[in-house]
Amino acid sequence: MARSVLKIDLDALAANWRDLAAASGSAEAGAVVKADGYGLGATQVATRLAREGAKRFFVAIAEEGVEVRKAVGPDATIHVFGGHMAGDAAVLRDNGLIPMLNSGEQWQRHQSECPDLPFGIQLDSGMNRLGLEPEDWADIRDAVMAKGPELVMSHLACADEPDNAMNAQQLEAFRDMTAGIDAPKSLSATGGILMGGDFHFDVTRPGIGMYGGEPFTGARPVAYLNIPVIQARTVGIGESVGYGNTWVAHKETRVATIAAGYADGIIRAQSGKGQVFVGETPCDILGRVSMDLIGIDISELDHTPESVTFLGLRQTVDTVASYAGTIGYEILTSLGARYQREYLGA
Ligand SMILES: *Cc1c(COP(=O)(O)O)cnc(C)c1O
């Protein structure tokens, strides 16, 4: 079988969440399960976290909330970062989703289409991505507070750099905008949780750290990817490997072809960079990453392995990201649909 196996360790995910919940102090830790649980399966991830005690989940768009609602049952709270878009009313209502309203327009829409449904508010504290600007917020604040939002939140732009002055600036802006309001407040994702108590408020929103990524350096890996070897050959001096002949042998090299490529989320920018592992032995990636195949150097091995490890204890999503010039988030959310997925601890 040439199908790669993606093992998802839900026990590790649960332990990471518990650690981030503990690091959140007296704040309640929610769980961000947008983008299909960062590519690892929203149903399995949310189900396990609900069992672990998570009561509050966050998704990006309303449609994602449908699957999460099925997974976590009727009692958990599900927030939608994208707020209330045109056409969302039925899906919000039918699935008990709480839109985080991020503009005056969304506030109006929510009032006219579902005035009886709960909502939250998203404020912009400086990232200029989503949320009400201070002036817009001042205009509607009294009307909003009279209806009792479930949660008032904002998001940090530079929380992966604790020393960045932007963090203190956004903290102050968020405090100013929420002074004197009695709704629960939320500012921090994984990075903010790790910056300490000032950033915690009432609810935290861990994402990447639960899935084993930085900036939570203490995270246990959650994704383990094993890729079968399809074929191996000896390549002589001067011969090349892969599209475009970008790798040429300077010595006789044992080359194995493994059965995954950029269609599976192994980013093509990783061509000629980084490695896979066979046990403890690193095997360099040779030449371009193809759609379904990659060449690797197995000269150091005394045998042709049946499979190699791309993600695991020796190589995390952040290591791979550094070769591909990206971040662990993108590696996780790119993991392909072609893998055989196995869940540990489901
Ligand atoms: C994605 C996201 C999170 C989670 O962030 P991590 O860095 O993955 O912990 C939290 N809040 C908002 C608004 C987000 O978009």
mmCIF file of C-alpha atoms and ligand atoms in Angstrom:
data_model
loop_
_atom_site.group_PDB
_atom_site.id
_atom_site.type_symbol
_atom_site.label_atom_id
_atom_site.label_comp_id
_atom_site.label_asym_id
_atom_site.label_seq_id
_atom_site.Cartn_x
_atom_site.Cartn_y
_atom_site.Cartn_z
ATOM 1 C CA MET A 1 0.000 0.000 0.000
ATOM 2 C CA ALA A 2 1.368 3.381 -1.007
ATOM 3 C CA ARG A 3 -0.875 5.334 1.288
ATOM 4 C CA SER A 4 0.796 7.386 3.995
ATOM 5 C CA VAL A 5 -0.420 7.087 7.555
ATOM 6 C CA LEU A 6 -1.178 10.182 9.622
ATOM 7 C CA LYS A 7 -1.483 9.288 13.300
ATOM 8 C CA ILE A 8 -3.136 11.902 15.466
ATOM 9 C CA ASP A 9 -2.395 11.537 19.154
ATOM 10 C CA LEU A 10 -5.480 12.853 20.936
ATOM 11 C CA ASP A 11 -3.965 12.007 24.328
ATOM 12 C CA ALA A 12 -1.120 14.415 23.559
ATOM 13 C CA LEU A 13 -3.624 17.016 22.338
ATOM 14 C CA ALA A 14 -5.597 16.658 25.576
ATOM 15 C CA ALA A 15 -2.446 16.968 27.679
ATOM 16 C CA ASN A 16 -1.379 20.091 25.757
ATOM 17 C CA TRP A 17 -4.826 21.610 26.321
ATOM 18 C CA ARG A 18 -4.672 20.814 30.035
ATOM 19 C CA ASP A 19 -1.262 22.498 30.256
ATOM 20 C CA LEU A 20 -2.533 25.607 28.470
ATOM 21 C CA ALA A 21 -5.642 25.615 30.663
ATOM 22 C CA ALA A 22 -3.399 25.502 33.746
ATOM 23 C CA ALA A 23 -1.238 28.281 32.279
ATOM 24 C CA SER A 24 -4.414 30.334 31.826
ATOM 25 C CA GLY A 25 -4.666 30.618 35.625
ATOM 26 C CA SER A 26 -8.182 31.441 36.774
ATOM 27 C CA ALA A 27 -9.371 32.154 33.228
ATOM 28 C CA GLU A 28 -11.462 29.516 31.478
ATOM 29 C CA ALA A 29 -9.589 27.884 28.588
ATOM 30 C CA GLY A 30 -11.658 27.449 25.479
ATOM 31 C CA ALA A 31 -10.397 25.616 22.408
ATOM 32 C CA VAL A 32 -9.944 26.890 18.859
ATOM 33 C CA VAL A 33 -10.992 24.176 16.372
ATOM 34 C CA LYS A 34 -11.264 26.245 13.183
ATOM 35 C CA ALA A 35 -9.986 24.946 9.821
ATOM 36 C CA ASP A 36 -11.031 21.372 10.648
ATOM 37 C CA GLY A 37 -9.194 21.437 13.960
ATOM 38 C CA TYR A 38 -6.035 22.862 12.346
ATOM 39 C CA GLY A 39 -6.226 20.113 9.767
ATOM 40 C CA LEU A 40 -6.343 17.280 12.302
ATOM 41 C CA GLY A 41 -10.115 16.659 12.289
ATOM 42 C CA ALA A 42 -12.576 18.982 14.012
ATOM 43 C CA THR A 43 -14.921 16.168 15.039
ATOM 44 C CA GLN A 44 -12.255 14.036 16.716
ATOM 45 C CA VAL A 45 -10.456 17.014 18.258
ATOM 46 C CA ALA A 46 -13.597 18.685 19.627
ATOM 47 C CA THR A 47 -15.036 15.403 20.882
ATOM 48 C CA ARG A 48 -11.863 14.621 22.820
ATOM 49 C CA LEU A 49 -11.518 18.139 24.239
ATOM 50 C CA ALA A 50 -15.152 18.154 25.349
ATOM 51 C CA ARG A 51 -14.457 14.886 27.183
ATOM 52 C CA GLU A 52 -11.428 16.590 28.734
ATOM 53 C CA GLY A 53 -13.661 19.355 30.102
ATOM 54 C CA ALA A 54 -13.541 22.092 27.450
ATOM 55 C CA LYS A 55 -16.869 23.893 27.380
ATOM 56 C CA ARG A 56 -16.226 26.636 24.880
ATOM 57 C CA PHE A 57 -15.122 26.246 21.272
ATOM 58 C CA PHE A 58 -14.156 28.711 18.566
ATOM 59 C CA VAL A 59 -14.514 28.354 14.789
ATOM 60 C CA ALA A 60 -13.776 30.799 11.953
ATOM 61 C CA ILE A 61 -16.990 30.615 9.928
ATOM 62 C CA ALA A 62 -20.528 29.589 10.804
ATOM 63 C CA GLU A 63 -20.517 26.474 8.614
ATOM 64 C CA GLU A 64 -17.633 25.042 10.649
ATOM 65 C CA GLY A 65 -19.801 25.262 13.733
ATOM 66 C CA VAL A 66 -22.255 22.683 12.380
ATOM 67 C CA GLU A 67 -19.733 19.841 12.634
ATOM 68 C CA VAL A 68 -18.447 21.023 15.999
ATOM 69 C CA ARG A 69 -21.971 21.224 17.412
ATOM 70 C CA LYS A 70 -22.572 17.594 16.436
ATOM 71 C CA ALA A 71 -19.342 16.615 18.144
ATOM 72 C CA VAL A 72 -19.736 18.467 21.439
ATOM 73 C CA GLY A 73 -23.470 18.179 22.069
ATOM 74 C CA PRO A 74 -26.023 20.828 22.939
ATOM 75 C CA ASP A 75 -24.479 22.292 26.094
ATOM 76 C CA ALA A 76 -21.091 23.548 24.919
ATOM 77 C CA THR A 77 -20.684 27.125 23.707
ATOM 78 C CA ILE A 78 -19.484 27.664 20.134
ATOM 79 C CA HIS A 79 -18.250 31.092 19.010
ATOM 80 C CA VAL A 80 -17.796 32.152 15.376
ATOM 81 C CA PHE A 81 -14.857 34.551 14.828
ATOM 82 C CA GLY A 82 -16.185 35.674 11.436
ATOM 83 C CA GLY A 83 -19.318 37.006 13.113
ATOM 84 C CA HIS A 84 -22.702 37.205 11.437
ATOM 85 C CA MET A 85 -22.439 37.333 7.649
ATOM 86 C CA ALA A 86 -25.348 37.739 5.250
ATOM 87 C CA GLY A 87 -27.110 34.388 4.939
ATOM 88 C CA ASP A 88 -25.813 33.038 8.295
ATOM 89 C CA ALA A 89 -28.980 33.507 10.373
ATOM 90 C CA ALA A 90 -30.399 30.007 9.871
ATOM 91 C CA VAL A 91 -27.144 28.153 10.487
ATOM 92 C CA LEU A 92 -26.460 30.239 13.599
ATOM 93 C CA ARG A 93 -29.926 29.606 14.954
ATOM 94 C CA ASP A 94 -30.195 25.928 14.050
ATOM 95 C CA ASN A 95 -26.839 25.106 15.612
ATOM 96 C CA GLY A 96 -26.826 27.468 18.566
ATOM 97 C CA LEU A 97 -23.717 29.322 17.397
ATOM 98 C CA ILE A 98 -22.625 32.636 18.866
ATOM 99 C CA PRO A 99 -21.351 35.081 16.240
ATOM 100 C CA MET A 100 -18.574 37.425 17.380
ATOM 101 C CA LEU A 101 -19.928 40.582 15.741
ATOM 102 C CA ASN A 102 -17.070 42.618 14.346
ATOM 103 C CA SER A 103 -18.632 45.694 12.736
ATOM 104 C CA GLY A 104 -21.578 48.037 13.054
ATOM 105 C CA GLU A 105 -23.006 46.380 9.961
ATOM 106 C CA GLN A 106 -22.917 42.950 11.588
ATOM 107 C CA TRP A 107 -24.487 44.331 14.746
ATOM 108 C CA GLN A 108 -27.370 45.781 12.678
ATOM 109 C CA ARG A 109 -27.766 42.530 10.777
ATOM 110 C CA HIS A 110 -27.895 40.504 13.955
ATOM 111 C CA GLN A 111 -30.454 42.859 15.506
ATOM 112 C CA SER A 112 -32.724 42.736 12.504
ATOM 113 C CA GLU A 113 -32.424 39.015 11.701
ATOM 114 C CA CYS A 114 -32.057 37.337 15.075
ATOM 115 C CA PRO A 115 -32.560 39.838 17.894
ATOM 116 C CA ASP A 116 -33.333 36.950 20.247
ATOM 117 C CA LEU A 117 -30.054 35.070 19.647
ATOM 118 C CA PRO A 118 -26.948 35.449 21.812
ATOM 119 C CA PHE A 119 -23.898 37.163 20.349
ATOM 120 C CA GLY A 120 -20.414 38.292 21.246
ATOM 121 C CA ILE A 121 -18.350 41.288 20.219
ATOM 122 C CA GLN A 122 -14.944 41.449 18.611
ATOM 123 C CA LEU A 123 -12.915 44.631 19.070
ATOM 124 C CA ASP A 124 -9.906 45.764 17.105
ATOM 125 C CA SER A 125 -7.080 46.645 19.487
ATOM 126 C CA GLY A 126 -4.551 47.364 16.742
ATOM 127 C CA MET A 127 -4.198 44.382 14.426
ATOM 128 C CA ASN A 128 -6.590 45.868 11.869
ATOM 129 C CA ARG A 129 -7.922 42.489 10.863
ATOM 130 C CA LEU A 130 -11.297 41.870 12.504
ATOM 131 C CA GLY A 131 -13.254 43.839 15.060
ATOM 132 C CA LEU A 132 -14.835 47.177 15.819
ATOM 133 C CA GLU A 133 -12.552 50.196 15.796
ATOM 134 C CA PRO A 134 -12.666 52.284 18.987
ATOM 135 C CA GLU A 135 -14.884 54.972 17.366
ATOM 136 C CA ASP A 136 -17.370 52.429 15.956
ATOM 137 C CA TRP A 137 -17.471 50.674 19.297
ATOM 138 C CA ALA A 138 -18.152 53.947 21.134
ATOM 139 C CA ASP A 139 -21.167 54.507 18.851
ATOM 140 C CA ILE A 140 -22.896 51.212 19.625
ATOM 141 C CA ARG A 141 -21.415 50.279 22.985
ATOM 142 C CA ASP A 142 -24.396 51.273 25.129
ATOM 143 C CA ALA A 143 -26.879 49.518 22.854
ATOM 144 C CA VAL A 144 -24.700 46.397 22.752
ATOM 145 C CA MET A 145 -24.131 46.269 26.486
ATOM 146 C CA ALA A 146 -27.860 46.690 27.130
ATOM 147 C CA LYS A 147 -28.377 43.383 25.307
ATOM 148 C CA GLY A 148 -25.654 41.571 27.240
ATOM 149 C CA PRO A 149 -22.953 40.122 24.938
ATOM 150 C CA GLU A 150 -21.752 36.617 25.848
ATOM 151 C CA LEU A 151 -18.103 37.533 25.327
ATOM 152 C CA VAL A 152 -16.072 40.595 24.338
ATOM 153 C CA MET A 153 -12.775 39.760 22.673
ATOM 154 C CA SER A 154 -9.810 41.065 20.746
ATOM 155 C CA HIS A 155 -6.736 39.415 19.218
ATOM 156 C CA LEU A 156 -2.991 40.028 19.544
ATOM 157 C CA ALA A 157 -0.877 40.531 16.440
ATOM 158 C CA CYS A 158 2.560 39.750 17.921
ATOM 159 C CA ALA A 159 1.976 37.359 20.817
ATOM 160 C CA ASP A 160 4.611 34.969 19.457
ATOM 161 C CA GLU A 161 7.153 37.691 20.329
ATOM 162 C CA PRO A 162 6.679 38.382 24.056
ATOM 163 C CA ASP A 163 9.053 41.354 23.954
ATOM 164 C CA ASN A 164 7.280 43.115 21.125
ATOM 165 C CA ALA A 165 5.968 46.506 22.296
ATOM 166 C CA MET A 166 2.771 45.834 20.347
ATOM 167 C CA ASN A 167 1.595 43.456 23.093
ATOM 168 C CA ALA A 168 1.491 46.083 25.824
ATOM 169 C CA GLN A 169 -0.044 48.547 23.387
ATOM 170 C CA GLN A 170 -2.871 46.178 22.492
ATOM 171 C CA LEU A 171 -3.394 45.240 26.132
ATOM 172 C CA GLU A 172 -3.891 48.891 26.983
ATOM 173 C CA ALA A 173 -6.199 49.468 24.020
ATOM 174 C CA PHE A 174 -8.310 46.448 25.005
ATOM 175 C CA ARG A 175 -8.488 47.607 28.630
ATOM 176 C CA ASP A 176 -9.584 51.077 27.498
ATOM 177 C CA MET A 177 -12.245 49.717 25.199
ATOM 178 C CA THR A 178 -13.647 47.324 27.808
ATOM 179 C CA ALA A 179 -13.352 49.514 30.913
ATOM 180 C CA GLY A 180 -16.409 49.201 33.109
ATOM 181 C CA ILE A 181 -18.185 46.507 31.115
ATOM 182 C CA ASP A 182 -19.374 43.421 32.919
ATOM 183 C CA ALA A 183 -19.337 40.854 30.076
ATOM 184 C CA PRO A 184 -16.646 38.140 30.092
ATOM 185 C CA LYS A 185 -13.521 39.245 28.206
ATOM 186 C CA SER A 186 -10.954 37.417 26.103
ATOM 187 C CA LEU A 187 -7.693 38.588 24.551
ATOM 188 C CA SER A 188 -5.264 35.698 24.328
ATOM 189 C CA ALA A 189 -4.552 32.784 22.036
ATOM 190 C CA THR A 190 -1.603 30.426 22.711
ATOM 191 C CA GLY A 191 1.034 33.176 22.676
ATOM 192 C CA GLY A 192 -0.925 35.477 24.967
ATOM 193 C CA ILE A 193 -1.555 32.672 27.471
ATOM 194 C CA LEU A 194 2.207 32.204 27.794
ATOM 195 C CA MET A 195 2.757 35.939 28.396
ATOM 196 C CA GLY A 196 1.152 35.755 31.815
ATOM 197 C CA GLY A 197 -1.784 36.836 33.920
ATOM 198 C CA ASP A 198 -2.229 40.383 32.589
ATOM 199 C CA PHE A 199 -3.262 38.913 29.263
ATOM 200 C CA HIS A 200 -5.681 36.239 30.487
ATOM 201 C CA PHE A 201 -8.911 38.099 31.375
ATOM 202 C CA ASP A 202 -11.847 35.642 31.695
ATOM 203 C CA VAL A 203 -11.494 33.298 28.737
ATOM 204 C CA THR A 204 -8.457 32.153 26.738
ATOM 205 C CA ARG A 205 -8.462 30.784 23.194
ATOM 206 C CA PRO A 206 -5.635 28.276 22.719
ATOM 207 C CA GLY A 207 -5.153 26.855 19.234
ATOM 208 C CA ILE A 208 -1.707 25.953 17.882
ATOM 209 C CA GLY A 209 -0.257 24.976 21.262
ATOM 210 C CA MET A 210 -2.856 22.222 21.675
ATOM 211 C CA TYR A 211 -1.888 20.853 18.280
ATOM 212 C CA GLY A 212 1.784 20.670 19.222
ATOM 213 C CA GLY A 213 3.099 23.902 17.727
ATOM 214 C CA GLU A 214 5.140 26.937 18.724
ATOM 215 C CA PRO A 215 5.093 29.274 20.525
ATOM 216 C CA PHE A 216 4.156 26.588 23.106
ATOM 217 C CA THR A 217 7.639 25.076 23.257
ATOM 218 C CA GLY A 218 6.540 22.533 25.857
ATOM 219 C CA ALA A 219 3.907 21.063 23.558
ATOM 220 C CA ARG A 220 3.835 17.340 22.879
ATOM 221 C CA PRO A 221 3.719 16.477 19.169
ATOM 222 C CA VAL A 222 0.219 15.525 18.055
ATOM 223 C CA ALA A 223 0.696 14.687 14.343
ATOM 224 C CA TYR A 224 2.824 11.704 13.273
ATOM 225 C CA LEU A 225 3.240 11.155 9.555
ATOM 226 C CA ASN A 226 4.737 8.007 8.038
ATOM 227 C CA ILE A 227 5.296 7.742 4.299
ATOM 228 C CA PRO A 228 5.882 4.435 2.451
ATOM 229 C CA VAL A 229 8.876 3.891 0.192
ATOM 230 C CA ILE A 230 7.760 2.861 -3.289
ATOM 231 C CA GLN A 231 11.112 2.189 -4.955
ATOM 232 C CA ALA A 232 14.855 2.519 -4.375
ATOM 233 C CA ARG A 233 17.790 2.718 -6.788
ATOM 234 C CA THR A 234 21.467 3.573 -6.930
ATOM 235 C CA VAL A 235 22.247 6.842 -8.685
ATOM 236 C CA GLY A 236 25.709 7.295 -10.158
ATOM 237 C CA ILE A 237 27.926 10.369 -10.158
ATOM 238 C CA GLY A 238 26.537 13.048 -12.478
ATOM 239 C CA GLU A 239 23.014 11.630 -12.575
ATOM 240 C CA SER A 240 20.106 13.757 -11.328
ATOM 241 C CA VAL A 241 16.928 13.177 -9.326
ATOM 242 C CA GLY A 242 13.467 14.632 -9.935
ATOM 243 C CA TYR A 243 11.942 17.426 -12.016
ATOM 244 C CA GLY A 244 14.296 20.046 -13.381
ATOM 245 C CA ASN A 245 17.423 18.049 -12.482
ATOM 246 C CA THR A 246 17.929 20.338 -9.488
ATOM 247 C CA TRP A 247 19.859 17.684 -7.550
ATOM 248 C CA VAL A 248 22.879 16.005 -9.092
ATOM 249 C CA ALA A 249 24.858 13.179 -7.461
ATOM 250 C CA HIS A 250 28.465 14.042 -6.620
ATOM 251 C CA LYS A 251 28.985 10.538 -5.300
ATOM 252 C CA GLU A 252 27.185 7.274 -5.802
ATOM 253 C CA THR A 253 23.937 7.643 -3.846
ATOM 254 C CA ARG A 254 21.192 5.263 -2.768
ATOM 255 C CA VAL A 255 17.921 7.052 -3.512
ATOM 256 C CA ALA A 256 14.446 6.035 -2.314
ATOM 257 C CA THR A 257 11.220 7.457 -3.716
ATOM 258 C CA ILE A 258 8.543 8.043 -1.077
ATOM 259 C CA ALA A 259 4.821 8.219 -1.739
ATOM 260 C CA ALA A 260 3.766 11.730 -0.780
ATOM 261 C CA GLY A 261 4.222 15.178 -2.252
ATOM 262 C CA TYR A 262 2.857 18.671 -2.412
ATOM 263 C CA ALA A 263 -0.677 17.402 -3.072
ATOM 264 C CA ASP A 264 -0.438 15.920 0.424
ATOM 265 C CA GLY A 265 0.674 19.169 2.001
ATOM 266 C CA ILE A 266 4.425 18.648 1.820
ATOM 267 C CA ILE A 267 5.087 22.118 0.623
ATOM 268 C CA ARG A 268 6.987 22.386 -2.662
ATOM 269 C CA ALA A 269 9.116 25.174 -1.214
ATOM 270 C CA GLN A 270 10.751 22.395 0.778
ATOM 271 C CA SER A 271 12.362 21.054 -2.421
ATOM 272 C CA GLY A 272 15.990 20.168 -1.697
ATOM 273 C CA LYS A 273 15.667 21.160 1.967
ATOM 274 C CA GLY A 274 15.326 19.197 5.140
ATOM 275 C CA GLN A 275 14.961 15.501 5.681
ATOM 276 C CA VAL A 276 12.852 12.576 6.741
ATOM 277 C CA PHE A 277 13.846 10.022 9.371
ATOM 278 C CA VAL A 278 14.311 6.278 9.418
ATOM 279 C CA GLY A 279 14.597 5.529 13.100
ATOM 280 C CA GLU A 280 17.243 7.981 14.237
ATOM 281 C CA THR A 281 18.858 8.385 10.823
ATOM 282 C CA PRO A 282 18.081 11.569 8.869
ATOM 283 C CA CYS A 283 17.665 11.109 5.113
ATOM 284 C CA ASP A 284 17.947 14.279 3.032
ATOM 285 C CA ILE A 285 15.262 15.354 0.616
ATOM 286 C CA LEU A 286 16.787 15.321 -2.883
ATOM 287 C CA GLY A 287 15.600 17.659 -5.613
ATOM 288 C CA ARG A 288 12.094 18.911 -6.158
ATOM 289 C CA VAL A 289 9.049 17.778 -4.242
ATOM 290 C CA SER A 290 6.645 16.337 -6.855
ATOM 291 C CA MET A 291 2.871 16.235 -6.529
ATOM 292 C CA ASP A 292 2.854 12.670 -5.166
ATOM 293 C CA LEU A 293 6.507 11.691 -4.728
ATOM 294 C CA ILE A 294 9.773 12.812 -3.152
ATOM 295 C CA GLY A 295 13.316 11.465 -3.560
ATOM 296 C CA ILE A 296 15.394 10.927 -0.425
ATOM 297 C CA ASP A 297 18.970 9.882 0.255
ATOM 298 C CA ILE A 298 19.128 6.527 2.050
ATOM 299 C CA SER A 299 22.871 5.977 1.560
ATOM 300 C CA GLU A 300 23.447 5.995 5.322
ATOM 301 C CA LEU A 301 21.122 3.027 5.820
ATOM 302 C CA ASP A 302 22.161 -0.597 5.408
ATOM 303 C CA HIS A 303 18.721 -1.504 4.036
ATOM 304 C CA THR A 304 15.819 -0.079 2.044
ATOM 305 C CA PRO A 305 13.187 0.937 4.611
ATOM 306 C CA GLU A 306 9.490 0.195 4.106
ATOM 307 C CA SER A 307 8.564 3.671 5.247
ATOM 308 C CA VAL A 308 10.012 6.921 6.565
ATOM 309 C CA THR A 309 8.882 9.404 9.197
ATOM 310 C CA PHE A 310 8.108 12.934 8.084
ATOM 311 C CA LEU A 311 6.500 14.202 11.294
ATOM 312 C CA GLY A 312 7.164 12.743 14.712
ATOM 313 C CA LEU A 313 9.307 13.034 17.807
ATOM 314 C CA ARG A 314 12.463 13.862 15.819
ATOM 315 C CA GLN A 315 10.833 16.355 13.497
ATOM 316 C CA THR A 316 7.957 18.622 14.495
ATOM 317 C CA VAL A 317 5.674 20.776 12.372
ATOM 318 C CA ASP A 318 7.886 23.745 13.263
ATOM 319 C CA THR A 319 11.064 22.022 12.048
ATOM 320 C CA VAL A 320 9.403 21.218 8.760
ATOM 321 C CA ALA A 321 8.032 24.758 8.569
ATOM 322 C CA SER A 322 11.521 26.202 8.921
ATOM 323 C CA TYR A 323 12.659 24.264 5.815
ATOM 324 C CA ALA A 324 9.625 25.342 3.814
ATOM 325 C CA GLY A 325 9.910 28.988 4.881
ATOM 326 C CA THR A 326 6.580 28.982 6.699
ATOM 327 C CA ILE A 327 5.025 28.348 10.142
ATOM 328 C CA GLY A 328 3.782 25.206 11.874
ATOM 329 C CA TYR A 329 0.178 26.395 11.454
ATOM 330 C CA GLU A 330 0.513 26.154 7.667
ATOM 331 C CA ILE A 331 2.138 22.725 7.779
ATOM 332 C CA LEU A 332 -0.715 21.375 9.935
ATOM 333 C CA THR A 333 -3.540 22.946 7.966
ATOM 334 C CA SER A 334 -1.983 21.761 4.689
ATOM 335 C CA LEU A 335 -1.933 18.073 5.699
ATOM 336 C CA GLY A 336 -3.662 16.313 2.862
ATOM 337 C CA ALA A 337 -6.882 14.418 2.393
ATOM 338 C CA ARG A 338 -5.089 11.381 0.946
ATOM 339 C CA TYR A 339 -3.592 10.121 4.201
ATOM 340 C CA GLN A 340 -5.005 7.217 6.120
ATOM 341 C CA ARG A 341 -5.853 8.904 9.384
ATOM 342 C CA GLU A 342 -5.613 7.011 12.656
ATOM 343 C CA TYR A 343 -6.641 8.524 15.960
ATOM 344 C CA LEU A 344 -4.994 7.484 19.216
ATOM 345 C CA GLY A 345 -7.063 8.091 22.327
ATOM 346 C CA ALA A 346 -10.341 8.798 20.521
HETATM 347 C C1 LIG B 1 -6.711 31.301 15.278
HETATM 348 C C2 LIG B 1 -7.119 32.186 16.392
HETATM 349 C C3 LIG B 1 -6.842 31.836 17.728
HETATM 350 C C4 LIG B 1 -5.929 30.702 18.094
HETATM 351 O O1 LIG B 1 -4.608 31.123 17.903
HETATM 352 P P1 LIG B 1 -3.332 30.209 18.188
HETATM 353 O O2 LIG B 1 -2.185 31.094 17.911
HETATM 354 O O3 LIG B 1 -3.437 29.073 17.230
HETATM 355 O O4 LIG B 1 -3.415 29.756 19.598
HETATM 356 C C5 LIG B 1 -7.386 32.618 18.723
HETATM 357 N N1 LIG B 1 -8.120 33.713 18.431
HETATM 358 C C6 LIG B 1 -8.375 34.100 17.163
HETATM 359 C C7 LIG B 1 -9.173 35.318 16.912
HETATM 360 C C8 LIG B 1 -7.866 33.368 16.101
HETATM 361 O O5 LIG B 1 -8.098 33.770 14.844
#
